[in-house]
PDB file of C-alpha atoms in Angstrom:
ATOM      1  CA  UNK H 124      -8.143 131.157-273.214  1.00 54.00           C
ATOM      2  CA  UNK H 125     -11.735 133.550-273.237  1.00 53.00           C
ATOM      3  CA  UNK H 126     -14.815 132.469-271.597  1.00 52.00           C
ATOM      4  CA  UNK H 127     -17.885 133.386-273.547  1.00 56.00           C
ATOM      5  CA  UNK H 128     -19.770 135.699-272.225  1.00 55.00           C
ATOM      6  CA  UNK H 129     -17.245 136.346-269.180  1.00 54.00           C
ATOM      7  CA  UNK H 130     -15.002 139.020-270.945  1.00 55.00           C
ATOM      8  CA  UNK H 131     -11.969 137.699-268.943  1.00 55.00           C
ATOM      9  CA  UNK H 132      -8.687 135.579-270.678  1.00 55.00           C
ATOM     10  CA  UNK H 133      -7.156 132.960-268.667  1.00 54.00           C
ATOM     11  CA  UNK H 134      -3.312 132.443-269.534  1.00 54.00           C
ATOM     12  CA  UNK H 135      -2.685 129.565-271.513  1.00 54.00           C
ATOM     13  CA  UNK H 136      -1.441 126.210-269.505  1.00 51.00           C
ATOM     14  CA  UNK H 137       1.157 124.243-270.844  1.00 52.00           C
ATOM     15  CA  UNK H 138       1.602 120.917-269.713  1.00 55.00           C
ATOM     16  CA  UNK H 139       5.098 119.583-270.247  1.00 54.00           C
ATOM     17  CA  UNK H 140       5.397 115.670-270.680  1.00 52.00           C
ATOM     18  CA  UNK H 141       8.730 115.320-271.448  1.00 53.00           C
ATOM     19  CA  UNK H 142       9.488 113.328-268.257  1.00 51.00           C
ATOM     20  CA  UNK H 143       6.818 110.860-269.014  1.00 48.00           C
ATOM     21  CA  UNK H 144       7.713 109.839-272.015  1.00 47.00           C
ATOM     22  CA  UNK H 145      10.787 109.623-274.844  1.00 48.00           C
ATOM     23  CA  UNK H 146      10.464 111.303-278.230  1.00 47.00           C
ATOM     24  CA  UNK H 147      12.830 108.284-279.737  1.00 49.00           C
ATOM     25  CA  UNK H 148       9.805 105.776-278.839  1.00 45.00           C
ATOM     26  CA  UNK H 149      10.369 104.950-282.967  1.00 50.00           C
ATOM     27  CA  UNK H 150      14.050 104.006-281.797  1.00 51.00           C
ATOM     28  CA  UNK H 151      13.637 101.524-279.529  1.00 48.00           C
ATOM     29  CA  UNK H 152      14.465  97.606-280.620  1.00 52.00           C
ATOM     30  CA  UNK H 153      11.499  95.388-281.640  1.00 53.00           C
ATOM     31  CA  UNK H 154      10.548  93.008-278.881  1.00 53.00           C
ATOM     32  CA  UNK H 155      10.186  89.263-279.955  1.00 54.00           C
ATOM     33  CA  UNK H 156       6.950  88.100-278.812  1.00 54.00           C
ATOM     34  CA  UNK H 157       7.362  84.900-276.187  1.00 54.00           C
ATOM     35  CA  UNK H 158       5.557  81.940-278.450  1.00 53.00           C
ATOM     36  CA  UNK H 159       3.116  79.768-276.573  1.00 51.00           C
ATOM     37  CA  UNK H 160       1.848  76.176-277.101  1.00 49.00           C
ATOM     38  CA  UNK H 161      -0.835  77.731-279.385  1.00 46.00           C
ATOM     39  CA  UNK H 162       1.777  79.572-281.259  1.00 50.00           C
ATOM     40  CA  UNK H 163       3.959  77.209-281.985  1.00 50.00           C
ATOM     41  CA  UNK H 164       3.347  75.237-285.589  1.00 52.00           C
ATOM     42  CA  UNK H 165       4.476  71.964-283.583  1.00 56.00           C
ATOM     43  CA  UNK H 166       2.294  72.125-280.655  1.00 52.00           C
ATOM     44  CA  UNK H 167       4.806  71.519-277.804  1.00 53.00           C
ATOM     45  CA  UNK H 168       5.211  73.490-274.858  1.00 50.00           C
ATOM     46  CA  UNK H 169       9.038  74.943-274.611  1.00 52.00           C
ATOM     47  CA  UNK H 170      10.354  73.433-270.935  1.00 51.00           C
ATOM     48  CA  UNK H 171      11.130  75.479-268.488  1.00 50.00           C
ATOM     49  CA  UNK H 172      14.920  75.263-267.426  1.00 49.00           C
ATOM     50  CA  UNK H 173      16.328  74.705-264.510  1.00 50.00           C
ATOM     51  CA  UNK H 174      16.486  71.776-261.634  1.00 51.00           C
ATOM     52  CA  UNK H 175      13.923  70.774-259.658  1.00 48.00           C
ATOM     53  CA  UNK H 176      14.270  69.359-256.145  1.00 54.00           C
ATOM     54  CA  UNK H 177      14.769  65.905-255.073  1.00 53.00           C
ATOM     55  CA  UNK H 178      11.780  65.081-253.334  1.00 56.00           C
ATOM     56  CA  UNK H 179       9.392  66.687-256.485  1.00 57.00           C
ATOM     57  CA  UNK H 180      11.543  63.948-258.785  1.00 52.00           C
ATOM     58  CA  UNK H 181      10.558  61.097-255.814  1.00 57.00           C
ATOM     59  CA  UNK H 182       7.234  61.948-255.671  1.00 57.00           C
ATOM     60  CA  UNK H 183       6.996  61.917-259.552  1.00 59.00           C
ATOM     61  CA  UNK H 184       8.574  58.634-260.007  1.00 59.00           C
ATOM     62  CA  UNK H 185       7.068  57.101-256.740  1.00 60.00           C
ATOM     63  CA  UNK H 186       4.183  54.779-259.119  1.00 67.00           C
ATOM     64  CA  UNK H 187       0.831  53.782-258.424  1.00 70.00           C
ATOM     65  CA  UNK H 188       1.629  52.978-254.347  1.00 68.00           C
ATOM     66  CA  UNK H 189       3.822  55.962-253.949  1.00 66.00           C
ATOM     67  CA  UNK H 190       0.729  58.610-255.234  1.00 71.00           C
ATOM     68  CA  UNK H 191      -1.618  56.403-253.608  1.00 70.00           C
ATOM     69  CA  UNK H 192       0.597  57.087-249.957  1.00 67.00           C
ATOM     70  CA  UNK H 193       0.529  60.858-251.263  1.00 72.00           C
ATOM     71  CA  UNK H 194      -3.056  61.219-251.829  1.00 76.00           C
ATOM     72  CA  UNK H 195      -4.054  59.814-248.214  1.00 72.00           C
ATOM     73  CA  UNK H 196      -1.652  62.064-246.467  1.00 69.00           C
ATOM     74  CA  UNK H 197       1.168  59.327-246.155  1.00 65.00           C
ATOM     75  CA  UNK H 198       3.609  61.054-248.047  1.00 63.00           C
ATOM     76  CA  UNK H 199       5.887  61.960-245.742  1.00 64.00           C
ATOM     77  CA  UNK H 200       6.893  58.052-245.469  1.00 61.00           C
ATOM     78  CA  UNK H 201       8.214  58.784-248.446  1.00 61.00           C
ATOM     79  CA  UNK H 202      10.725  61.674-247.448  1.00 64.00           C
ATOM     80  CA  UNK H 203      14.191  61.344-246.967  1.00 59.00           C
ATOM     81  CA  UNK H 204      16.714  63.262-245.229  1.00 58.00           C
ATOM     82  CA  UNK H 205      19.028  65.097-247.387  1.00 53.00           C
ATOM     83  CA  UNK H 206      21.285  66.645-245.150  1.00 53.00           C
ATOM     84  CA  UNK H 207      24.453  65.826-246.218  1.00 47.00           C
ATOM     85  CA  UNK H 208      25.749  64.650-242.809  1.00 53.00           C
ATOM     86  CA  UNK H 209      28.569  62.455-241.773  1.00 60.00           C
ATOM     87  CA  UNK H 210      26.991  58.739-240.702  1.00 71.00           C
ATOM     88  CA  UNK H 211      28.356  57.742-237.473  1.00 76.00           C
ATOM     89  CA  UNK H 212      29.903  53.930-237.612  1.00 80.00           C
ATOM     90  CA  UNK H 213      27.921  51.782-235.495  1.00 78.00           C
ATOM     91  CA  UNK H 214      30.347  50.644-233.050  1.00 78.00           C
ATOM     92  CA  UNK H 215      31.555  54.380-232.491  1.00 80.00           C
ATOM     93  CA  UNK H 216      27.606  54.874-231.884  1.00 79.00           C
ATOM     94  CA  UNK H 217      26.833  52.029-229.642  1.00 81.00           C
ATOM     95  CA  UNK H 218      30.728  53.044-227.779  1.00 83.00           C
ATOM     96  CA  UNK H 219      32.848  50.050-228.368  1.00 87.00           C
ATOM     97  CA  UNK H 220      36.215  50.216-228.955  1.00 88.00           C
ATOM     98  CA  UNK H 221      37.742  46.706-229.849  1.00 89.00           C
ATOM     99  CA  UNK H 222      41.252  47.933-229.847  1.00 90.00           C
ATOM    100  CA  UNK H 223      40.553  48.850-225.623  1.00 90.00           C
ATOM    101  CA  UNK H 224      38.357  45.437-225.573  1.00 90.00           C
ATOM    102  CA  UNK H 225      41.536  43.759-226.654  1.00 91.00           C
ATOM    103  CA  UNK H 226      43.843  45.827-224.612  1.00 90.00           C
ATOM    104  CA  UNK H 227      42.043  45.040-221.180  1.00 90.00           C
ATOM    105  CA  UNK H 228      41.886  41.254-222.332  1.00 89.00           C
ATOM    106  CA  UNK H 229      45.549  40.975-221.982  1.00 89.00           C
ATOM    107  CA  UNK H 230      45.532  42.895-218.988  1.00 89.00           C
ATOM    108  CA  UNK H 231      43.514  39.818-217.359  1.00 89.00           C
ATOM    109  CA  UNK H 232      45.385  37.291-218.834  1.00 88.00           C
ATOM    110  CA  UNK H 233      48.276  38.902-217.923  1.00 87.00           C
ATOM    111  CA  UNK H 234      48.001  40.350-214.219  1.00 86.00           C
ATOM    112  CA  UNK H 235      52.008  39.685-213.207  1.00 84.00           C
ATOM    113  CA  UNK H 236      54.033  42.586-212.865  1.00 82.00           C
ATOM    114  CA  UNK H 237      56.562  41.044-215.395  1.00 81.00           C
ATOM    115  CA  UNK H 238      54.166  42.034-218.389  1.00 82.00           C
ATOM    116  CA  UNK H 239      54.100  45.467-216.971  1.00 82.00           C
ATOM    117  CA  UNK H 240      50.511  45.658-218.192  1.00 85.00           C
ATOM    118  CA  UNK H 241      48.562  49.141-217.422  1.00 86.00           C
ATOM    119  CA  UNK H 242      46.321  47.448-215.244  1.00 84.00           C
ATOM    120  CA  UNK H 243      44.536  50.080-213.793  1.00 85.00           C
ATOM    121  CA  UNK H 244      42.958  50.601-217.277  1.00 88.00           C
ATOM    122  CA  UNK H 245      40.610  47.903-216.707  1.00 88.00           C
ATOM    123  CA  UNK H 246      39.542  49.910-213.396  1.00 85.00           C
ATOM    124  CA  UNK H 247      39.432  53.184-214.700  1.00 86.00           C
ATOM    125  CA  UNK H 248      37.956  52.916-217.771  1.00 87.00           C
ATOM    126  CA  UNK H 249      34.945  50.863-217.272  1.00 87.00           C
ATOM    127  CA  UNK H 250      33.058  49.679-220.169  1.00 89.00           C
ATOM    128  CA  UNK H 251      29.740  47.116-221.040  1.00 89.00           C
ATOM    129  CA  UNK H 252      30.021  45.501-223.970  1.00 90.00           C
ATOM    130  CA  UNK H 253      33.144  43.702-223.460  1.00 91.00           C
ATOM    131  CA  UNK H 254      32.292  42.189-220.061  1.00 92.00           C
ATOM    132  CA  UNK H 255      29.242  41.019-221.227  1.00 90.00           C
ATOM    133  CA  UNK H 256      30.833  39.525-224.323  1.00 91.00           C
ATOM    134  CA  UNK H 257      33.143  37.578-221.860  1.00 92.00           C
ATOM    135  CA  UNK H 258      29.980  36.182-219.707  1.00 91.00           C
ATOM    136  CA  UNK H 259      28.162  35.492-223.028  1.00 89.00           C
ATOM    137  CA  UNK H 260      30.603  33.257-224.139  1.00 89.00           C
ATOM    138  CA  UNK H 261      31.330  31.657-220.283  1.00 89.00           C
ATOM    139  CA  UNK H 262      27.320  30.862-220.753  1.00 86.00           C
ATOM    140  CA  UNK H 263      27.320  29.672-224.207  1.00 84.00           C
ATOM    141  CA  UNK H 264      30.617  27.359-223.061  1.00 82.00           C
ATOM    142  CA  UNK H 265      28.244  26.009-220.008  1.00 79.00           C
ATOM    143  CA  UNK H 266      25.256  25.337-222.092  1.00 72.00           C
ATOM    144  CA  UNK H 267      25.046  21.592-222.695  1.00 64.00           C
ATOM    145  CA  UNK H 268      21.583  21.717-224.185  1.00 50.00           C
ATOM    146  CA  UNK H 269      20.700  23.810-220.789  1.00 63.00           C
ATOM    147  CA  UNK H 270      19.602  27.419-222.574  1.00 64.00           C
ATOM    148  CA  UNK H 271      18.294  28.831-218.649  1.00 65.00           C
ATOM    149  CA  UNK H 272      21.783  28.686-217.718  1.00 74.00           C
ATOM    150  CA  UNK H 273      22.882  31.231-219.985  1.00 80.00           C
ATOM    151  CA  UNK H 274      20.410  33.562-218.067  1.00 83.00           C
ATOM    152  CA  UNK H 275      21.398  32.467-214.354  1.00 86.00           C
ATOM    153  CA  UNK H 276      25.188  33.308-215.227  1.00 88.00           C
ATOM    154  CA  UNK H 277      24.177  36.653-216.504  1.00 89.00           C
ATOM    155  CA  UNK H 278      22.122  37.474-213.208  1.00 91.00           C
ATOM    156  CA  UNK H 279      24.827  35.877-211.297  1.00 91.00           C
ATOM    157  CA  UNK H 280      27.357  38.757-213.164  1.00 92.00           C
ATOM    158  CA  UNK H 281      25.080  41.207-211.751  1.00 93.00           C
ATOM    159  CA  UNK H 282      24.158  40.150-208.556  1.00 94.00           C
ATOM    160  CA  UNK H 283      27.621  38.820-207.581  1.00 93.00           C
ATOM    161  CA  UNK H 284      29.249  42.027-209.155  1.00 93.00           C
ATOM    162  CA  UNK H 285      26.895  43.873-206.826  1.00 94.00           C
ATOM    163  CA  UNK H 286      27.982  42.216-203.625  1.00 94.00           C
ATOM    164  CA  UNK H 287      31.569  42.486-204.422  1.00 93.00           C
ATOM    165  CA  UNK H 288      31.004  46.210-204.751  1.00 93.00           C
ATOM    166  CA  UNK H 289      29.097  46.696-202.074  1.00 94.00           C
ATOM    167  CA  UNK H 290      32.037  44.913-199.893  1.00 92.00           C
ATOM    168  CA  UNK H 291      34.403  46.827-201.217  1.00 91.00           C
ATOM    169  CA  UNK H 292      32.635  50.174-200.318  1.00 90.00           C
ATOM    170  CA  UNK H 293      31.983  48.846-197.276  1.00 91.00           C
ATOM    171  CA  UNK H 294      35.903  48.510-196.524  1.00 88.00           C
ATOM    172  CA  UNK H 295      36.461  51.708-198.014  1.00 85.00           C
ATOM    173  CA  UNK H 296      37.259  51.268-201.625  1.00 83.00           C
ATOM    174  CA  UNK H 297      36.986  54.093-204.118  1.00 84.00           C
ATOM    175  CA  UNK H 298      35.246  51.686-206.673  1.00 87.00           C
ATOM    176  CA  UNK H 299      32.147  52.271-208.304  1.00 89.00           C
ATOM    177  CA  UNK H 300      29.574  49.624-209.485  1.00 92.00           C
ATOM    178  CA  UNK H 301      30.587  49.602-213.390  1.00 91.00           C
ATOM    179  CA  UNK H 302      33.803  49.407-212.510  1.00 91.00           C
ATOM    180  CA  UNK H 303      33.497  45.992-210.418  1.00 92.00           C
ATOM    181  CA  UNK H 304      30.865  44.912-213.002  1.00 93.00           C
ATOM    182  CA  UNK H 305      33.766  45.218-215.722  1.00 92.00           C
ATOM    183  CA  UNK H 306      36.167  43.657-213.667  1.00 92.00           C
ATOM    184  CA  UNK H 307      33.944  40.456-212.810  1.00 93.00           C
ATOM    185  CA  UNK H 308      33.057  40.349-216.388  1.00 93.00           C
ATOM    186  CA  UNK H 309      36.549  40.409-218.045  1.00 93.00           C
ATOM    187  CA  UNK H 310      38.429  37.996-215.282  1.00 93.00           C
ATOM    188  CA  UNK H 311      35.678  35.221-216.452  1.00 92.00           C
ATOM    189  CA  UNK H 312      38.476  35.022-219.249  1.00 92.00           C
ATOM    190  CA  UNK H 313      40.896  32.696-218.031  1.00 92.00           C
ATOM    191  CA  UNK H 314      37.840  30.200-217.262  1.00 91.00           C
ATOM    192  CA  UNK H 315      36.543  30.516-220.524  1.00 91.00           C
ATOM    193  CA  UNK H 316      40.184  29.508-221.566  1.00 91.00           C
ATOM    194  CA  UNK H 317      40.001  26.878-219.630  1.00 89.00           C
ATOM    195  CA  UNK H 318      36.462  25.951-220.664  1.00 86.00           C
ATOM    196  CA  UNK H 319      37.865  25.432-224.102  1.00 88.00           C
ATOM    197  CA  UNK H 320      40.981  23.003-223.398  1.00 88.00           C
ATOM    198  CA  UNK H 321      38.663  21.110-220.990  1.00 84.00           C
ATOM    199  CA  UNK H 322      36.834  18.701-222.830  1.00 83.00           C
ATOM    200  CA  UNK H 323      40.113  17.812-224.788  1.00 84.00           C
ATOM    201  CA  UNK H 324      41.014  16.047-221.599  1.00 82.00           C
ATOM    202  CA  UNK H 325      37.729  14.394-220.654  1.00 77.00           C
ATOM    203  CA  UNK H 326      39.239  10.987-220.471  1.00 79.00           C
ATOM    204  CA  UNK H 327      41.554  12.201-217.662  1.00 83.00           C
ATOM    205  CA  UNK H 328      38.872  13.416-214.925  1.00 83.00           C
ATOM    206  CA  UNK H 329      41.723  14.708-212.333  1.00 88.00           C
ATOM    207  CA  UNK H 330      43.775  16.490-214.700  1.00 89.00           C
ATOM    208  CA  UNK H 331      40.462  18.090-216.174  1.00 86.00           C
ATOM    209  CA  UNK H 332      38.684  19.472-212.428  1.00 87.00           C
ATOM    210  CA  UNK H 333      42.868  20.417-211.707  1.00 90.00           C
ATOM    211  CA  UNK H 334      43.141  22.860-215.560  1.00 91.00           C
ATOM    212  CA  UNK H 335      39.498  24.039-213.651  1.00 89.00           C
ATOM    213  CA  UNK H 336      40.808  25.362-210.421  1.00 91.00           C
ATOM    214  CA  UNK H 337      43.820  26.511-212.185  1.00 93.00           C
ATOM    215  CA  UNK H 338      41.383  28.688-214.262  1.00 92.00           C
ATOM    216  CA  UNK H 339      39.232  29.499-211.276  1.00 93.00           C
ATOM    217  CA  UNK H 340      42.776  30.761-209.003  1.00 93.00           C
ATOM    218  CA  UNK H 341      43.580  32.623-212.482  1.00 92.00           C
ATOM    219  CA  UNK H 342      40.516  34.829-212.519  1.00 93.00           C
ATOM    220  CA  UNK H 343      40.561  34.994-208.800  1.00 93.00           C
ATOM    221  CA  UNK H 344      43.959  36.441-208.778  1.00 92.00           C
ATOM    222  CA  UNK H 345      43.109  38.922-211.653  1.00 91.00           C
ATOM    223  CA  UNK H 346      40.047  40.056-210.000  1.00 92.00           C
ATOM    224  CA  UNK H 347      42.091  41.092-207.101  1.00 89.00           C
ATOM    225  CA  UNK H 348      45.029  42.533-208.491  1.00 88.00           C
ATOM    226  CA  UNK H 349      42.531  44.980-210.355  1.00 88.00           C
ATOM    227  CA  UNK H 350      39.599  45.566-207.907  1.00 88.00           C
ATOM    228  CA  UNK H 351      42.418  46.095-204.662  1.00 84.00           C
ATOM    229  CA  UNK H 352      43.349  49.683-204.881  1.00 74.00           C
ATOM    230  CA  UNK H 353      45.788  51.864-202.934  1.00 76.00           C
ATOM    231  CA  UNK H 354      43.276  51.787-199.811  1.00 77.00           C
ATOM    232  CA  UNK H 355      42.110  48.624-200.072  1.00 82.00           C
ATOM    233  CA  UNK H 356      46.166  46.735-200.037  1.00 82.00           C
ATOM    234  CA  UNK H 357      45.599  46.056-196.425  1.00 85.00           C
ATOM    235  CA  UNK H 358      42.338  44.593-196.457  1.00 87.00           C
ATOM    236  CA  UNK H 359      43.162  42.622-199.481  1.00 87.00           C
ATOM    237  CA  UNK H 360      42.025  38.914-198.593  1.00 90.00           C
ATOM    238  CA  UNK H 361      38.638  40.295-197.446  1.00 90.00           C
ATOM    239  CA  UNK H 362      37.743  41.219-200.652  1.00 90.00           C
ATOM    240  CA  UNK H 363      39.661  38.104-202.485  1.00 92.00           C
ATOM    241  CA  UNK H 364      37.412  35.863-200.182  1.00 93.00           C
ATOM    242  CA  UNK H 365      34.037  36.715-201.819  1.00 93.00           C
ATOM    243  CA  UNK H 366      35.473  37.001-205.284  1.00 94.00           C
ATOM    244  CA  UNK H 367      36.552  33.348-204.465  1.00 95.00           C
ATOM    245  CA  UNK H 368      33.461  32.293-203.863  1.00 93.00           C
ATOM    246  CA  UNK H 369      31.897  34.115-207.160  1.00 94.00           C
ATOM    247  CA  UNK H 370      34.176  32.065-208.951  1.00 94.00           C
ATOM    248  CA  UNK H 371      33.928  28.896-207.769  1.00 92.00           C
ATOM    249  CA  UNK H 372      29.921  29.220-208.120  1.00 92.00           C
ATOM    250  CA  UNK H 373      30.756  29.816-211.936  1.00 90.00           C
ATOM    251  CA  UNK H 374      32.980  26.909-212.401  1.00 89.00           C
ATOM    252  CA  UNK H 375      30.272  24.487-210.457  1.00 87.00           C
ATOM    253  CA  UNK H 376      27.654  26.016-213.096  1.00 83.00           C
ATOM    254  CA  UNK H 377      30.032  24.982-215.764  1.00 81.00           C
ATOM    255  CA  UNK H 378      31.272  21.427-214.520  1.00 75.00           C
ATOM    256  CA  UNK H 379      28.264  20.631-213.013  1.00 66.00           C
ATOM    257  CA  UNK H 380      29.234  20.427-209.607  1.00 54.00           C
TER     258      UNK H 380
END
């Protein structure tokens, strides 16, 4: 390449392109063009595919109250969890076991060593929901129109429970205060049997207040036999003695005494 009026050639630069571009350009397939809405003789809008989420599908299908929530930043009322996880039953939740309920039943009603009952169970494995169920129905038995009683005998449960344990320590027992709590609760039983074959024999009043000290000696009996453990065998009737008297206070709130 010259320069007018320089008198001096510059070499010739070639510039090679062949990386930037492919001489078949001709060969290459024809590209359908993507129609639109405008395009389209019919006028519709193709979909797009696909799924969309849950919640997008709630909140389009929620109606007038369901945008209205949305719209004043109460949409998240309107969310639900969709974790797939397993829902807990509610009495494995709330930690009842009817099956051990049932077990520790016949435990109390059955304290003699013939049955050869596991009756350390009821000691051991303390629970709430039975005992109370026991003392619920003891109350509901003693009602008579009188709905404050059901109330007393459930502070009684507690209270008296309370002093039983805290005899029972006080000798040396290795009890704790479910564990006498449980045991007060569930040896209510045999009274509440009684309770129930009781007014069947109203019309004989001696027979009637003897089924009621049977009942009473029955739960007295249990109670010990469970709450007496290996060091407390030798100081036995001192810890009979104010079960006793528990007892008997619940029968006088039932007979009316």
């Amino acid at each position: 390449m010259d320069y007018p009026g320089t008198g001096i050639k510059q070499p010739d630069v070639s510039i090679d392109l062949d990386g930037f571009y492919s001489s078949d350009f001709q060969n290459f397939p024809a590209q359908t063009p993507t129609m639109t809405g405008y395009d389209d003789p019919n006028g519709q809008i193709p979909l797009p595919t696909g799924q969309i989420s849950a919640q997008a599908y709630r909140r389009t299908n929620a109606g007038a109250a369901g945008k209205f929530m949305e719209s004043n930043g109460f949409g998240w009322l309107l969310e639900v969890n969709e974790d797939e996880q397993d829902q807990i039953p509610l009495l494995e939740e709330l930690d009842i076991d009817l099956t051990d309920i049932y077990y520790k039943i016949r435990c109390v009603l059955l304290p003699l060593p013939y049955f050869r009952m596991k009756l350390n169970i009821v000691r051991e494995s303390p629970d709430f929901w039975g005992p109370l169920a026991v003392v619920l129905a003891f109350a509901i038995l003693s009602l008579y129109g009188q709905f404050g009683v059901v109330s007393w005998i459930i502070t009684m449960w507690f209270c008296g429970g309370f002093m039983v344990y805290f005899i029972a320590r006080a000798l040396g027992g290795d009890v704790g205060y479910s564990q006498v709590l449980g045991i007060v609760g569930y040896c209510l039983i045999p009274l509440v049997v009684t309770s129930l074959v009781t007014p069947l024999l109203s019309g004989f009043r001696l027979l009637s207040n003897a089924l009621g000290m049977f009942g009473t000696v029955w739960s007295v009996y249990s109670a010990g036999t469970l709450l007496c453990v290996d060091e407390l065998q030798a100081k036995k009737p001192l810890v009979v003695y104010p079960v006793f008297l528990l007892y008997v206070y619940f029968y006088s709130l039932y007979s009316g005494v």
